[in-house]
Phi, psi and omega in degrees: 000345183298313179301321179298311180299317180300312183298311181298313181296321183291322188251006183305312182296324178297318178295319178297312180300319180296315180295316179298316179298318179296314179300319177299319178296317180295313182296326185249015177052046179255159176286138179285154179290329180251133182253171175299324178298325176299320177295318178298317180297321178296320177296316179299317179298316180297318180292321177294320178296317178296315180296321178300316178298312183294323184261355178055048178203161175296144179232130177278149178300332179292348179272352183238163178220169180271353179262000000 
């Protein structure tokens, strides 16, 4: 349980700030700081990292896809 507690305690304020910022954008019809494309890029990075681990070599983002 220690890693869970550590993670939650360390990043709790970041999650709160993120939620408050998102709610503010919705309430005031503003653009969010993070876009869907940011999420897609995070998926690509995660898939490239996994492939790099599995193949034991560097992997370019152009080698992976979100599908």
